[in-house]
XYZ file of C-alpha atoms in Angstrom:
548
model
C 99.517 99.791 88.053
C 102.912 100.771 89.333
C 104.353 103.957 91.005
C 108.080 104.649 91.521
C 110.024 107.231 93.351
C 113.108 108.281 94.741
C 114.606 107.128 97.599
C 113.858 108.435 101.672
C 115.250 108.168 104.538
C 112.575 109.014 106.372
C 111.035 105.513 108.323
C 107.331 106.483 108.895
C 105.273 107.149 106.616
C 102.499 110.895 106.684
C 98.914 109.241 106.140
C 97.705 112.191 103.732
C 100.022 111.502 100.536
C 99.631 108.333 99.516
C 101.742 108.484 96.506
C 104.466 109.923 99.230
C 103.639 107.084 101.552
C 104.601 104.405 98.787
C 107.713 106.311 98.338
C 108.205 105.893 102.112
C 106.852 102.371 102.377
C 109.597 101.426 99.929
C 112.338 102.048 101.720
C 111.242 99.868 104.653
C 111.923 97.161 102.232
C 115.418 98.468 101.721
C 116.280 96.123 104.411
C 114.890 93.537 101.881
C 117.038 94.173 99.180
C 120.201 94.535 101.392
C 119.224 90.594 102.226
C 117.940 91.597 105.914
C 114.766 90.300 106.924
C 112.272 92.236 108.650
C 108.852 92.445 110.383
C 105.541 94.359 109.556
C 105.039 96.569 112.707
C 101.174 97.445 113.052
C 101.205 99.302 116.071
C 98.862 96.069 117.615
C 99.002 92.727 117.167
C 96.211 89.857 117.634
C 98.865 87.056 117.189
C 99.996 85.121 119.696
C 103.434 84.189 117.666
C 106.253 85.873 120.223
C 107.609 88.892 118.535
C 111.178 88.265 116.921
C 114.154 91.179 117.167
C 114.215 92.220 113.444
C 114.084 95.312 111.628
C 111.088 96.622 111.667
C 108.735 98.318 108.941
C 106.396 100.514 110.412
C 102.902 101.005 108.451
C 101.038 102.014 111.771
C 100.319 105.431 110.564
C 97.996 104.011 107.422
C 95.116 103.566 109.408
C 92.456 105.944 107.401
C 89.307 104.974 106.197
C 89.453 106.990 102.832
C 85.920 106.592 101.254
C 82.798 104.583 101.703
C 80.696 104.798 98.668
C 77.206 104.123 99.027
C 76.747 103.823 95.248
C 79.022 101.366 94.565
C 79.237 99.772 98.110
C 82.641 99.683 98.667
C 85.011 100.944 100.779
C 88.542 102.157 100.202
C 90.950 102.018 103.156
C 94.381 101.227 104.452
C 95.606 98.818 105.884
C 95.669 99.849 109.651
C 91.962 100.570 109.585
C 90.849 98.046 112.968
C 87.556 96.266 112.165
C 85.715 99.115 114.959
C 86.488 101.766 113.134
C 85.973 100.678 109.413
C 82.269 99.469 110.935
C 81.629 103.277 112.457
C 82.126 104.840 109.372
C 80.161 102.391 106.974
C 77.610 101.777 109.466
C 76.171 105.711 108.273
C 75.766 104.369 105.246
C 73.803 101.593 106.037
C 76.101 99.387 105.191
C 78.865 96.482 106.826
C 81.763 94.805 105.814
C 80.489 91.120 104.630
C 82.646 89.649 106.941
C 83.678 91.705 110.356
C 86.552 90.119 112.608
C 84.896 89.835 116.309
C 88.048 91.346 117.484
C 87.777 95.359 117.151
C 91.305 95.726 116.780
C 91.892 92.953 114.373
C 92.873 95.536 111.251
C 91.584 94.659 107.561
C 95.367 94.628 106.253
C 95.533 91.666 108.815
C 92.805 90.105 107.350
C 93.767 90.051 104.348
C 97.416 88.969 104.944
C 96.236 86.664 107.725
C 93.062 83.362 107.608
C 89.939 85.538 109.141
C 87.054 83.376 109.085
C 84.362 84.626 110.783
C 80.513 83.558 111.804
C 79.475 84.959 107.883
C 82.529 83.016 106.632
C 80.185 79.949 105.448
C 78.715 82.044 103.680
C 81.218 84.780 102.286
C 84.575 82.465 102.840
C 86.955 84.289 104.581
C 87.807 88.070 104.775
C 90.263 88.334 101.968
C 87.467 86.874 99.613
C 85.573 90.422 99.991
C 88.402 92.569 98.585
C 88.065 93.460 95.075
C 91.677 94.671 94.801
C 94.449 95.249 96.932
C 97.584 97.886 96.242
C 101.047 95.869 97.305
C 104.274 97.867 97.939
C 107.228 94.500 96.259
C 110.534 93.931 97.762
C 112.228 95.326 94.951
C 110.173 98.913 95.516
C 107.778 98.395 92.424
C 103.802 99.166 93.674
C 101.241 96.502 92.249
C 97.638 96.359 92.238
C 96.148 92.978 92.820
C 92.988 91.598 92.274
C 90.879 88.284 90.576
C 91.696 89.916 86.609
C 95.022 92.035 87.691
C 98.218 89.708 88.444
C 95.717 87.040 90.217
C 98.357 84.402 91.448
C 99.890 87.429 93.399
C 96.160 88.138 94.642
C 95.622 84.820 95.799
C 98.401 83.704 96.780
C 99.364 86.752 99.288
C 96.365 86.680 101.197
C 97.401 84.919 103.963
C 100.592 84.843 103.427
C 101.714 86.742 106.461
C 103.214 90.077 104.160
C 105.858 87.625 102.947
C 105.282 88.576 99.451
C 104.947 92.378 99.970
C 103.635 95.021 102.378
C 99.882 96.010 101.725
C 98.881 99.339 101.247
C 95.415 100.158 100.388
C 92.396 98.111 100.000
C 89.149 98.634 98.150
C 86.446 96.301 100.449
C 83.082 94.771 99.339
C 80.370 95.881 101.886
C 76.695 94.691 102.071
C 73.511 96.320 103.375
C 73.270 96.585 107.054
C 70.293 96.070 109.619
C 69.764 97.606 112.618
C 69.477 94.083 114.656
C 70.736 90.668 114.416
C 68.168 87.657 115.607
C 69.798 85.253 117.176
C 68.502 82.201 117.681
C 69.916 79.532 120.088
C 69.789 76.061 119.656
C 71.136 73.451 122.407
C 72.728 70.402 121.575
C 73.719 67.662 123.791
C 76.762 65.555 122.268
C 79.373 66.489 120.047
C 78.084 64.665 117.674
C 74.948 66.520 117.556
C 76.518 70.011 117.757
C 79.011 69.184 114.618
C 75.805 68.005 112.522
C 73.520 70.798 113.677
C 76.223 73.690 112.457
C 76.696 71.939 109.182
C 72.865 71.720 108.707
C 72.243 75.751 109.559
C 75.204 76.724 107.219
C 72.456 75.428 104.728
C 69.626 77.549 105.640
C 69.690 80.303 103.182
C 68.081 82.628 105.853
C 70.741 82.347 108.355
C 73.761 85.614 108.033
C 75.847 84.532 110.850
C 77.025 80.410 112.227
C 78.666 79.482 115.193
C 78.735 77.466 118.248
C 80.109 77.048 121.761
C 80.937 73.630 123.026
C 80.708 73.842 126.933
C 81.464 70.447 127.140
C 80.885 66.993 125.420
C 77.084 66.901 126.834
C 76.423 70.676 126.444
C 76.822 72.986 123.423
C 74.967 76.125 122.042
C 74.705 76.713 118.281
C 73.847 80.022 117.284
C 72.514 81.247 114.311
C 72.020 85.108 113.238
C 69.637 86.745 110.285
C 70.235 90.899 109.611
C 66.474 92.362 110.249
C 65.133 95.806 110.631
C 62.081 94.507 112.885
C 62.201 94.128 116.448
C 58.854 93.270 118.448
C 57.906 95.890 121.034
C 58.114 93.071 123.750
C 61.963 92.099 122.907
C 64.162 94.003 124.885
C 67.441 95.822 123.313
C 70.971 93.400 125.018
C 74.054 95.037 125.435
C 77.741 92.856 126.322
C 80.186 96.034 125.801
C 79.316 98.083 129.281
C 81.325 97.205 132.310
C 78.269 95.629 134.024
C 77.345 93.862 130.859
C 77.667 89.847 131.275
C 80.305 88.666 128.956
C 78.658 87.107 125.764
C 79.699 83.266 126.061
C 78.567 83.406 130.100
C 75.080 85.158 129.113
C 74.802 81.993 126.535
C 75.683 79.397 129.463
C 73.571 80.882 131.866
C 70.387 81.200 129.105
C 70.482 77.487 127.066
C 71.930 75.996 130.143
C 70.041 72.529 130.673
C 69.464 73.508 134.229
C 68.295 77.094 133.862
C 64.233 77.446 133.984
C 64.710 79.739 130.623
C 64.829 76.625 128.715
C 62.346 73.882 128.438
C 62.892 70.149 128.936
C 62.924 69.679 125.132
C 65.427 72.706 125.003
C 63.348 74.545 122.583
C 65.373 77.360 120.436
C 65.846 80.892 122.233
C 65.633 84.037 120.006
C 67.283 87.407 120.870
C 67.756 90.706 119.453
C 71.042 92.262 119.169
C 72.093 95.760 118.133
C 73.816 95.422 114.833
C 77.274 96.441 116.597
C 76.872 94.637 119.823
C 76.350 90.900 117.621
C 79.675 92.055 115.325
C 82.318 92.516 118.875
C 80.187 90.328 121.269
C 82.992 88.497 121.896
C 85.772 91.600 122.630
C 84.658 91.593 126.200
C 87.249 88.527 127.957
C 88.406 87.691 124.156
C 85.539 84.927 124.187
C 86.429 83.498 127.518
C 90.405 83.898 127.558
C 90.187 86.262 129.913
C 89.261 83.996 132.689
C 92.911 82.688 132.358
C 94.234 86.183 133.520
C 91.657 85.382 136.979
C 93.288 81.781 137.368
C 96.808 83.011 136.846
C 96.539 85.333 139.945
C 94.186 83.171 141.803
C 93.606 85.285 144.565
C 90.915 86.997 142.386
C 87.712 85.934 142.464
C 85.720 85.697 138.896
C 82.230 87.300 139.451
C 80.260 89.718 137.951
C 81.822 92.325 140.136
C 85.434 91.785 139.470
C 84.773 91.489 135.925
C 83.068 95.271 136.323
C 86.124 96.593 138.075
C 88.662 95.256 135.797
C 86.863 95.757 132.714
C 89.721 97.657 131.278
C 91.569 94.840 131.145
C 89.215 92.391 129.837
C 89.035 93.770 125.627
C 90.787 92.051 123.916
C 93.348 95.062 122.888
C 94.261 95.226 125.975
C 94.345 91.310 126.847
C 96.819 90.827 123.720
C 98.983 93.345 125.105
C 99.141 91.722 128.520
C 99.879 88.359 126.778
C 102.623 89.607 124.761
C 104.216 91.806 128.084
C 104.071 88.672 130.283
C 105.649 86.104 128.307
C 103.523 83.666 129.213
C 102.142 83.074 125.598
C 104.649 79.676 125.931
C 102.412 78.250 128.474
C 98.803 79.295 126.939
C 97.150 77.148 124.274
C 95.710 79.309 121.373
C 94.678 77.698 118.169
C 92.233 77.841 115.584
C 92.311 74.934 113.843
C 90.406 73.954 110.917
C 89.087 70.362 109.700
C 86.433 68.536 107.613
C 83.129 67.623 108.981
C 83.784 64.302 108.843
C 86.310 64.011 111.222
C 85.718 67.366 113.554
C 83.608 64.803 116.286
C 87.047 62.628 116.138
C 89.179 65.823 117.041
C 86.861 66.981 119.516
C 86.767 64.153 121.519
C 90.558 63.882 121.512
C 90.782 67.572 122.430
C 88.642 66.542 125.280
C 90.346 63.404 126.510
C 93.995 64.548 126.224
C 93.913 68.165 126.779
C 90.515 68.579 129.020
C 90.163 72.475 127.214
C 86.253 73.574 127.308
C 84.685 75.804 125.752
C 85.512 75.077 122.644
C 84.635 77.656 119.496
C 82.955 76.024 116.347
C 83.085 78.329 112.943
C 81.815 77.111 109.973
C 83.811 77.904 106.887
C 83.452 78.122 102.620
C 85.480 75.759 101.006
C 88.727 76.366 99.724
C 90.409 76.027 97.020
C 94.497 74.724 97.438
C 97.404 76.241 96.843
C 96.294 78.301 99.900
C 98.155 79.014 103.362
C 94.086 79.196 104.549
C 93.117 75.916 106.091
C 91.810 73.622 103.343
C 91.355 69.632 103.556
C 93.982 67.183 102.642
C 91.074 64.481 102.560
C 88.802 63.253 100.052
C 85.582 64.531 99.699
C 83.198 61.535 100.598
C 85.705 60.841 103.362
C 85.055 58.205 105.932
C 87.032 56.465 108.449
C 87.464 52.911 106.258
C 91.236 52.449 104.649
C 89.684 52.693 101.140
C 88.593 55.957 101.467
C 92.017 57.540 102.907
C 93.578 56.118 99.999
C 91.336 58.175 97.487
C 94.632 60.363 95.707
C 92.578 63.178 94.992
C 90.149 65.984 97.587
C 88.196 68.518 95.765
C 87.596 71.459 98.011
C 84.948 71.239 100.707
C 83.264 73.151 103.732
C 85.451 72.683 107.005
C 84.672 73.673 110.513
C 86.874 75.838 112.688
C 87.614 74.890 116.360
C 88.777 77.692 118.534
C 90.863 75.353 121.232
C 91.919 78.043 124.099
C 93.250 77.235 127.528
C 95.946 76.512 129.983
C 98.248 74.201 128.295
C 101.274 72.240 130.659
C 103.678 74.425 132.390
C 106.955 72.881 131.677
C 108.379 74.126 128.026
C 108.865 70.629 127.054
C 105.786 69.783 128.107
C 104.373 72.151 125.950
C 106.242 71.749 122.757
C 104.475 68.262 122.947
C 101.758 69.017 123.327
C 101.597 71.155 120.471
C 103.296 68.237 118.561
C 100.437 66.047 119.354
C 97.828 68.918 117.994
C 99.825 69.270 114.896
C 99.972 65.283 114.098
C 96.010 64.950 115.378
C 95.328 67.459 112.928
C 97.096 65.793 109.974
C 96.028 62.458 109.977
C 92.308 63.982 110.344
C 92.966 66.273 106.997
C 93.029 69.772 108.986
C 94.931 72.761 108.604
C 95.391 75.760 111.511
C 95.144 79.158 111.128
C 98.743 80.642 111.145
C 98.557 83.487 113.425
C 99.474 80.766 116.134
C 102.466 78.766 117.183
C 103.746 76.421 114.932
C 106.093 73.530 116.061
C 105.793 71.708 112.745
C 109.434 70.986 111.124
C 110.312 73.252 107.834
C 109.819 70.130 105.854
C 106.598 69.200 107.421
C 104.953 72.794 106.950
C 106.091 72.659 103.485
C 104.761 69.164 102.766
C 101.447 70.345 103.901
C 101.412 74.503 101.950
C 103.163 73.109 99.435
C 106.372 75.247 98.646
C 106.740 74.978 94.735
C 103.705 77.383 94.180
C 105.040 79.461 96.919
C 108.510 79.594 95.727
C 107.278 80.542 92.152
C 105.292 83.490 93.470
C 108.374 84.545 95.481
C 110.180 84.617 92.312
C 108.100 86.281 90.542
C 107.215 89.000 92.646
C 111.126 89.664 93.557
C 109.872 88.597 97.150
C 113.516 86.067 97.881
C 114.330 88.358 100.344
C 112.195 88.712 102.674
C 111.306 86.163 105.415
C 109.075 82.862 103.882
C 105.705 82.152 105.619
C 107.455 79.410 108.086
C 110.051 81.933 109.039
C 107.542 83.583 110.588
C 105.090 81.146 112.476
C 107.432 78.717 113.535
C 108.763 78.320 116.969
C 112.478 77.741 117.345
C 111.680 74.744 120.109
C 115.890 74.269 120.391
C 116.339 77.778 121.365
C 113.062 77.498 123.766
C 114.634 74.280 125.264
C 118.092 75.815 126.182
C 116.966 78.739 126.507
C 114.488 77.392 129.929
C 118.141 76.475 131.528
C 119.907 78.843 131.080
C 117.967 82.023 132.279
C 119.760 84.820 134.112
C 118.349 86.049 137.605
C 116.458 88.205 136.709
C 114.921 86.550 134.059
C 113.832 83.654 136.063
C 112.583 85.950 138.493
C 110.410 88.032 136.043
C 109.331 84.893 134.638
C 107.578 83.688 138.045
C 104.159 84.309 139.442
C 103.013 87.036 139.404
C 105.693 88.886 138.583
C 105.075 87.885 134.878
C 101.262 88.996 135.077
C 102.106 92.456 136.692
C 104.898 92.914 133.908
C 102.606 91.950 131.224
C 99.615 94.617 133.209
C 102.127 97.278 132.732
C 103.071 96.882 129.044
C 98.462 96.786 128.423
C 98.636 100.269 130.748
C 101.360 101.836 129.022
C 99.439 100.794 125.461
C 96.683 103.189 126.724
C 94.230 100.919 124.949
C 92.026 101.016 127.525
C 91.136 104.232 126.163
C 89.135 103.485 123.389
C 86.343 101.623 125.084
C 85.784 104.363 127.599
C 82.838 105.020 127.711
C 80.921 102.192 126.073
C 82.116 102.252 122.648
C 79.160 100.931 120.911
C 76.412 102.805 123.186
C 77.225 106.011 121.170
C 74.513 105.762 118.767
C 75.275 106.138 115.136
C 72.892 107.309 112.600
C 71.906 104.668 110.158
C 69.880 104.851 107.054
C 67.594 102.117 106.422
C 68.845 101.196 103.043
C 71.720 101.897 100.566
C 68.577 103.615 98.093
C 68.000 105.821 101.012
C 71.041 107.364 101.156
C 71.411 110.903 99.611
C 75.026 111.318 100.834
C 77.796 110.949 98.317
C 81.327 109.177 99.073
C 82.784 110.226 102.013
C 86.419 110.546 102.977
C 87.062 109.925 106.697
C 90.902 110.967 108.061
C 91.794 110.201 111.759
């Protein structure tokens, strides 16, 4: 499929025409074809990669969900649509996206473009690998449609490609039948070693929707399973983690499998719960699983309790956490990774995670196999890997299940300090046969990145698709470490004063307020009951179109 038009000088783009809006959407790409790079403005961001002074494309208006069809269980939207709102308008239909970012603001355009792999993600790979087709706006103005029968390489290759090959603009989404609760089911484990095995073994229990696990430390972890269900007994009680006086999710976990707490027995028998459909999806929006603590340590002076957390709950969603991040410029001094390795060698990087950088909890997300040339993690190992010479010289890896560590915490204050440390991730990962999810810093060298994506397939997509304008992949994750290093000495007055404590925190408290994001989880979000069919047969209703 492609669409031309003439050209606009208009820069944003009306969400009601979409033939109109491609016509707009091209011209942001202008910049492309005059050889200047630019960057995908969203409105939001849940990256952590410090925002570069480049022209800017701005797609933030094409945030509609434009139909959910109960008939053919799909969903057509843009690429703005955050993972909250797509959910509240299939939800009706009784059904759910098969894989749903835990972060409400994470958008399905960034899903696709970015590596979101998510507790289902073992089972349904990761969120790209639900689209059925995506609409692409090319560098040189043409509109394609992509999809596993319809230009395929371009399909493939772009998700997770950062928008490097093109700007997204509409989605048609795979969606699944939804229940009204999630049982969860936690399991304690008491070594790493135990935790790594116990994950991999639940990924293979066909009953199990949802995997993942929280590593407290190397003698305490919590692996939690999930299965969709419509039946609730009477005795279970309903749990909530999105009200202000709500316990955040990961603390609730600690406090319930804890081997000290008298819920658990000395054997540390399993623990089942019933969530709410919606509170199990964005259980973890509430202190961004548990970065939010860091904003408490920065300042000091506040206390972490229950009641602090209730009076700054505004703060503590992750919307409004990103924006803090981003307004302080502190994101060079705070450690956030995902990164993504082989079950054979996930104990190894564990305990090195543990002895050199002394970050707990750690996140563990089991993940599909996948299949290289990707820019999602996938293993650089052989499959029957072990740690004997013979077997890291096997010249071929066919693709296997990995599992995801979410490492998050302070990392050392001084910038070269740092870059090191992020060095010594980087080269960890490698020789284990990992990859990390690029919405993060990247200190790897251009010719390192590229001997680990691979740039030949790359390059032959960006010729193809008339994409050798715009900025590659490693343009945009990399970290200019020269520029970082000078630029630490040579910092005007007020720089260095903005960059001190707390100044930094109250600048980046201002740039969350200003956002206003605050506003959408007044009140509770998810507490406003949505009406839910009990099955896709049920419902009478045909497509819907939802504009907001």
């Amino acid at each position: 499929m492609r669409e031309t038009c003439p050209n606009s000088k208009l820069f944003r783009a009306p969400p009601l025409n979409r033939v109109h809006r491609n016509c707009i959407t091209k011209v942001y790409l202008s910049g492309g074809l005059r050889r200047e790079t630019f960057r995908i403005f969203h409105g939001s961001t849940n990256s952590t990669r410090p925002a570069r002074k480049q022209r800017t494309a701005d797609i933030s208006a094409l945030s509609n969900v434009l139909r959910v069809d109960p008939v053919t269980q799909t969903a057509l939207l843009e690429p703005n649509v955050p993972m909250d709102k797509l959910v509240r308008a299939t939800l009706p239909h009784g059904l759910i996206p098969p894989v749903v970012m835990e972060f409400p603001g994470i958008t399905v355009g960034g899903g696709y473009a970015g590596s979101a792999g998510e507790s289902s993600s073992f089972r349904y790979g990761y969120f790209d690998q639900t689209v059925n087709w995506v609409e692409i706006v090319l560098a040189n103005g043409n509109v394609v449609r992509a999809s596993a029968t319809e230009n395929p390489d371009l399909f493939k290759g772009a998700a997770g490609a950062l928008g490097t090959l093109g700007i997204t603009t509409l989605i048609e989404l795979r969606l699944i039948k939804a229940k009204r609760y999630v049982k969860t089911t936690y399991h304690r484990t008491s070594s790493i070693r135990e935790a790594v095995e116990k994950i991999r073994l639940e990924t293979e229990d066909p009953a199990n929707d949802y995997v993942d696990g929280i590593l407290f430390s190397e003698t305490f972890g919590v692996i939690i399973t999930g299965q969709l269900t419509d039946d609730k007994p009477e005795s279970e009680g309903v749990l909530s983690f999105s009200r202000p006086w709500d316990p955040w999710y990961y603390l609730h976990v600690k406090e319930k499998m804890h081997p000290t707490s008298p819920s658990t027995a000395a054997q540390a028998k399993p623990v089942v719960e019933y969530l709410p459909i919606l509170e199990y999806l964005f259980r973890y929006d509430r202190g961004a699983f548990w970065i939010g603590v860091e904003a408490f340590k920065y300042f000091g002076l506040v206390p972490f309790n229950r009641l602090t957390r209730w009076f700054l709950n505004d703060f503590m969603h992750t919307r409004m956490l990103y924006r803090a991040l981003h307004g302080s410029g502190v994101s060079s001094s705070v450690i956030v990774q995902d990164l993504s390795l082989p079950y054979s060698t996930a104990e190894e990087f564990i305990s090195y995670s543990a002895r050199e950088l002394g970050v707990w909890p750690l996140w563990l997300c089991p993940l599909r196999e996948m299949s290289p040339p990707s820019f999602h993690p996938c293993t650089t190992l052989p499959h029957n890997h072990s740690h004997s010479k013979d077997a890291q010289s096997g010249s071929t890896s066919r693709p296997q299940p990995m599992l995801n560590i979410g490492l998050w915490g302070r990392g050392a204050k001084r910038v070269a300090a740092f870059i090191q440390q992020n060095r010594d991730i980087e080269n960890a990962l490698a020789r284990l046969g990992g990859r990390k999810v690029l919405y993060s810093h990247t200190y790897y060298t251009e010719e390192e990145f590229w001997n680990l994506y691979g740039w030949m397939w790359y390059e032959g997509l960006r010729q193809r698709y008339d994409a050798t304008t715009l900025p590659t992949v490693y343009d945009k994750v990399n970290v200019d470490v020269d520029t970082l290093l000078a630029r630490e000495g040579t910092l005007s007055w007020s720089q260095w004063l903005v960059s001190l404590w707390p100044f930094a925190g109250i600048a980046g408290i201002r740039s969350a307020i200003s956002s206003k994001d605050y506003l959408i989880h007044r009140p509770g979000y998810w507490q406003q009951r949505l009406p839910m069919v009990s099955s896709v047969e049920d419902s009478k209703t045909p497509p819907t179109t939802h504009r907001s």
